XYZ file of C-alpha atoms in Angstrom:
319
model
C 0.000 0.000 0.000
C 1.162 3.567 -0.511
C 0.881 6.965 0.903
C 1.715 10.155 -0.928
C 3.550 13.108 0.531
C 3.214 16.877 0.518
C 3.722 18.374 -2.920
C 2.597 21.407 -4.941
C -0.947 21.172 -6.250
C -1.537 20.476 -9.946
C -4.315 19.520 -12.403
C -6.441 22.674 -12.442
C -5.839 23.064 -8.705
C -6.906 19.471 -7.966
C -5.045 16.479 -6.613
C -6.040 13.787 -9.064
C -3.751 10.800 -9.572
C -0.572 12.623 -10.524
C 3.032 12.357 -9.344
C 3.902 12.202 -5.655
C 6.404 10.634 -3.332
C 5.322 7.190 -2.171
C 6.313 4.866 0.610
C 5.408 1.178 0.689
C 4.023 0.099 4.046
C 3.771 -3.591 4.891
C 0.624 -4.387 6.854
C -0.422 -8.002 6.286
C -3.832 -7.419 7.846
C -4.791 -5.230 4.889
C -4.673 -8.007 2.305
C -8.437 -7.709 1.910
C -8.511 -3.922 1.567
C -10.847 -2.019 -0.716
C -8.587 -1.629 -3.754
C -5.688 -3.100 -5.625
C -4.313 0.434 -5.889
C -3.039 -0.092 -2.349
C -0.392 -2.458 -3.750
C 0.877 -0.016 -6.349
C 3.515 2.669 -6.089
C 3.791 5.994 -7.850
C 7.093 7.139 -9.391
C 9.025 9.451 -7.094
C 8.729 12.806 -8.862
C 8.334 15.167 -5.912
C 10.730 17.075 -3.727
C 12.218 15.454 -0.649
C 9.952 14.980 2.333
C 10.645 17.454 5.118
C 11.378 16.177 8.636
C 8.049 17.647 9.808
C 6.106 15.582 7.265
C 8.098 12.482 8.145
C 7.048 13.037 11.748
C 3.408 13.293 10.666
C 3.732 10.037 8.723
C 5.064 8.388 11.857
C 2.113 9.666 13.886
C -0.403 8.254 11.421
C 1.432 4.931 11.277
C 1.142 4.786 15.067
C -2.571 5.624 14.979
C -3.212 2.868 12.448
C -1.406 0.344 14.641
C -3.033 1.567 17.845
C -6.590 1.447 16.517
C -6.172 -1.388 13.957
C -7.618 1.059 11.447
C -6.724 1.972 7.891
C -6.532 5.761 7.686
C -6.917 7.640 4.422
C -6.492 11.386 4.713
C -5.947 14.331 2.411
C -5.475 17.858 3.730
C -5.261 20.891 1.458
C -4.082 24.329 2.532
C -5.583 26.574 -0.176
C -3.472 29.568 0.868
C -0.115 27.808 0.396
C -1.057 25.050 -2.027
C 0.412 22.488 0.347
C -1.169 19.046 0.420
C -0.630 16.191 2.829
C -1.792 12.742 1.766
C -1.784 9.385 3.514
C -3.266 6.581 1.423
C -4.678 9.357 -0.725
C -5.391 7.173 -3.762
C -6.828 4.177 -1.916
C -10.560 3.526 -2.160
C -12.851 3.663 0.862
C -16.599 3.316 1.177
C -18.188 6.710 0.607
C -21.147 6.242 2.982
C -23.064 9.389 3.938
C -20.409 11.812 2.712
C -22.321 11.574 -0.598
C -25.075 13.712 0.950
C -22.975 16.840 0.509
C -22.934 16.210 -3.237
C -26.659 15.415 -3.271
C -27.581 18.636 -1.483
C -25.194 20.595 -3.717
C -26.867 19.209 -6.837
C -30.297 20.209 -5.504
C -28.919 23.709 -4.911
C -27.525 23.832 -8.450
C -30.886 22.844 -9.860
C -32.600 25.413 -7.679
C -30.333 28.099 -9.124
C -31.121 26.832 -12.637
C -34.843 26.980 -11.921
C -35.455 23.250 -12.381
C -36.043 22.592 -8.705
C -37.008 24.552 -5.592
C -36.088 24.295 -1.937
C -39.746 25.044 -1.207
C -40.942 21.967 -3.094
C -43.002 19.721 -0.769
C -42.209 16.028 -0.436
C -44.640 13.741 1.373
C -42.845 11.452 3.809
C -44.327 8.017 3.180
C -44.077 5.250 5.823
C -42.809 2.808 3.204
C -39.890 5.104 2.367
C -38.343 5.031 5.841
C -34.959 3.356 6.243
C -32.657 2.924 9.208
C -31.207 6.030 10.900
C -33.837 8.557 9.866
C -34.538 10.587 13.027
C -36.040 13.625 11.297
C -38.129 12.016 8.575
C -39.416 9.319 10.962
C -40.972 12.077 13.067
C -42.633 13.565 9.961
C -44.273 10.437 8.513
C -47.534 11.273 6.769
C -46.727 14.960 6.451
C -44.899 16.975 3.795
C -41.390 18.323 4.225
C -39.816 20.874 1.927
C -36.645 20.050 0.041
C -34.946 22.655 2.242
C -35.954 20.718 5.354
C -34.947 17.434 3.751
C -31.502 18.731 2.791
C -31.038 20.125 6.286
C -31.998 16.757 7.813
C -29.597 14.922 5.504
C -26.642 17.189 6.302
C -27.169 18.030 9.964
C -28.507 14.668 11.213
C -27.358 12.370 8.381
C -30.968 11.265 7.973
C -30.883 8.379 5.492
C -34.448 8.670 4.229
C -33.761 12.348 3.575
C -30.671 11.293 1.641
C -32.817 9.039 -0.547
C -35.310 11.841 -1.155
C -32.456 14.075 -2.334
C -31.295 11.310 -4.669
C -34.827 10.912 -5.990
C -34.984 14.641 -6.723
C -31.772 14.662 -8.763
C -32.230 11.415 -10.689
C -30.692 8.773 -8.457
C -27.126 7.691 -7.604
C -25.674 8.278 -11.106
C -26.277 12.014 -10.601
C -23.699 11.980 -7.791
C -21.086 10.423 -10.058
C -21.877 12.949 -12.787
C -21.566 15.898 -10.419
C -18.275 14.561 -9.081
C -16.754 14.431 -12.569
C -18.032 17.889 -13.412
C -16.380 19.487 -10.380
C -13.018 17.743 -10.843
C -13.500 14.700 -8.612
C -12.390 11.807 -10.806
C -12.917 9.043 -8.250
C -16.182 9.363 -6.317
C -18.981 7.124 -7.571
C -22.405 6.315 -6.166
C -24.217 3.200 -7.328
C -26.871 2.396 -4.725
C -29.341 3.998 -2.355
C -29.478 4.193 1.424
C -28.824 1.997 3.245
C -27.298 -0.578 0.862
C -24.535 1.859 -0.091
C -22.995 1.444 3.382
C -22.094 -2.245 2.927
C -18.405 -1.355 2.384
C -17.610 -4.833 1.067
C -13.908 -5.497 0.637
C -12.831 -5.057 -2.978
C -16.205 -3.656 -4.069
C -15.719 -0.417 -6.048
C -19.373 0.583 -5.741
C -20.169 3.633 -3.625
C -16.522 4.489 -3.005
C -14.136 7.407 -3.199
C -10.534 8.291 -2.420
C -9.350 10.929 0.058
C -7.584 12.835 -2.723
C -10.585 13.210 -4.986
C -13.180 13.704 -2.260
C -11.048 16.556 -0.913
C -10.997 18.054 -4.417
C -14.774 17.847 -4.655
C -15.432 19.305 -1.233
C -12.999 22.112 -1.926
C -14.798 22.959 -5.175
C -18.203 23.018 -3.493
C -17.357 24.722 -0.193
C -14.595 27.122 -1.231
C -14.616 27.239 -5.025
C -16.989 28.302 -7.764
C -18.813 25.003 -8.337
C -21.845 26.671 -6.750
C -23.138 30.215 -6.897
C -22.327 32.340 -3.864
C -25.797 32.060 -2.224
C -25.914 28.306 -2.811
C -22.395 27.836 -1.477
C -23.272 29.855 1.637
C -26.358 27.705 2.200
C -24.376 24.475 1.872
C -21.738 25.728 4.307
C -24.422 26.800 6.796
C -26.027 23.358 6.736
C -22.675 21.649 7.217
C -21.617 23.977 10.012
C -24.762 22.853 11.837
C -23.973 19.143 11.460
C -24.377 17.220 14.719
C -22.732 14.023 13.492
C -19.265 15.568 13.090
C -18.970 16.659 16.710
C -17.005 13.554 17.782
C -14.913 13.386 14.616
C -13.227 16.329 12.847
C -14.551 18.924 15.284
C -13.325 16.908 18.265
C -9.760 17.086 16.942
C -9.605 20.800 16.138
C -7.689 23.329 18.257
C -9.673 25.731 20.431
C -11.255 28.530 18.421
C -11.429 26.571 15.152
C -14.735 25.882 13.392
C -15.778 23.397 10.719
C -18.368 22.646 8.074
C -18.263 18.869 7.710
C -20.214 15.766 6.706
C -19.736 12.408 8.348
C -20.384 8.879 7.136
C -20.333 5.365 8.593
C -20.802 1.816 7.369
C -19.848 -1.824 7.755
C -16.269 -3.046 8.330
C -15.743 -0.261 10.855
C -16.054 2.497 8.256
C -16.021 5.963 9.813
C -15.590 9.070 7.638
C -15.669 12.825 7.947
C -14.895 15.476 5.341
C -15.232 19.218 5.036
C -13.486 22.512 5.692
C -12.030 23.740 8.972
C -11.207 27.394 9.667
C -8.720 28.744 12.173
C -9.372 31.747 14.399
C -8.415 34.112 11.568
C -10.678 32.445 9.031
C -7.941 30.600 7.130
C -9.331 27.309 5.739
C -8.020 23.774 5.564
C -9.833 21.163 3.474
C -9.900 17.738 5.126
C -11.097 14.355 3.869
C -10.619 11.572 6.427
C -11.805 8.084 5.456
C -11.195 5.091 7.725
C -12.085 1.440 8.100
C -11.077 -1.519 10.246
C -7.960 -3.570 9.554
C -9.560 -6.590 11.225
C -11.522 -7.397 8.039
C -14.614 -8.135 10.147
C -17.927 -6.968 8.711
C -19.344 -6.107 12.147
C -16.215 -4.307 13.360
C -17.243 -1.205 15.332
C -16.445 2.215 13.929
C -14.081 4.478 15.813
C -14.780 8.195 16.045
C -11.623 8.758 18.081
C -9.292 7.738 15.275
C -10.818 10.499 13.103
C -10.464 13.040 15.919
C -6.854 12.018 16.591
C -6.033 12.089 12.877
C -7.539 15.566 12.623
C -5.437 16.811 15.528
C -2.261 15.354 14.037
C -2.695 16.680 10.503
C -3.890 20.137 11.560
C -0.834 20.492 13.781
C 1.411 19.169 11.029
C -0.019 21.483 8.383
C -0.040 24.640 10.497
C 3.203 24.344 12.471
C 5.842 26.940 11.548
């Protein structure tokens, strides 16, 4: 398996699959990991790794061993162009991080006049799926698309996620949006809750830290959305409750975040978004994790995401 180091950003300001320093890491427990890309190396075309980045690599190696967890992380500092990547090109189950893309596509269609956040959607009992705290309380009554998007992003309501997918044309619309905004990896194939199966070696409903970071950067900081739509998406994600024990738990005092979590089988625990320091300087983070035990019912671990956040934020902001 490989992990790529800090290097200048390329490809229209995106990470993509281009040259980076790699380091093979032998972990026999990962023989059943999500992708064969883990066994490949990338030609060494970057500058030498600084001692600070080597120290960060060591910290993440230790976290993986401590928690028996595979950690994929990409951090982008838009101000400096610096990127840190650990298993950046390896595939992980996407899980509910897709909901950011789904809500963004609804916002794009609202701006185009083909949809409306005021559109009512009747919550039918037969539509309910597991982990739907908001829509379950609204069964038999209409919710607006605005309320549905808010439920999907702030409470990770799965039925709300399916309603967003229904509005935009199903899972293929997520893949199409990803490609349009420069994310060459993310794909969605199924609906909630089947998309959380996270089966080893299954490419369906997966992404990579590198490309998911690109997509989130485009939506939350770039021009993939109009200014009002971008502000609305950020507001929803700032209000997320499900990120409190993940990225937000690892941030220094005074930092804030707009993030979207995800979780699935095989101990999959994800969080991705943008964090801002006290002066409003952003860092884009995509942290995707799963268990190295290869057990389908392995419990997820919020703490490994929080500890990874703390490590990479310190590593990327230290003088």
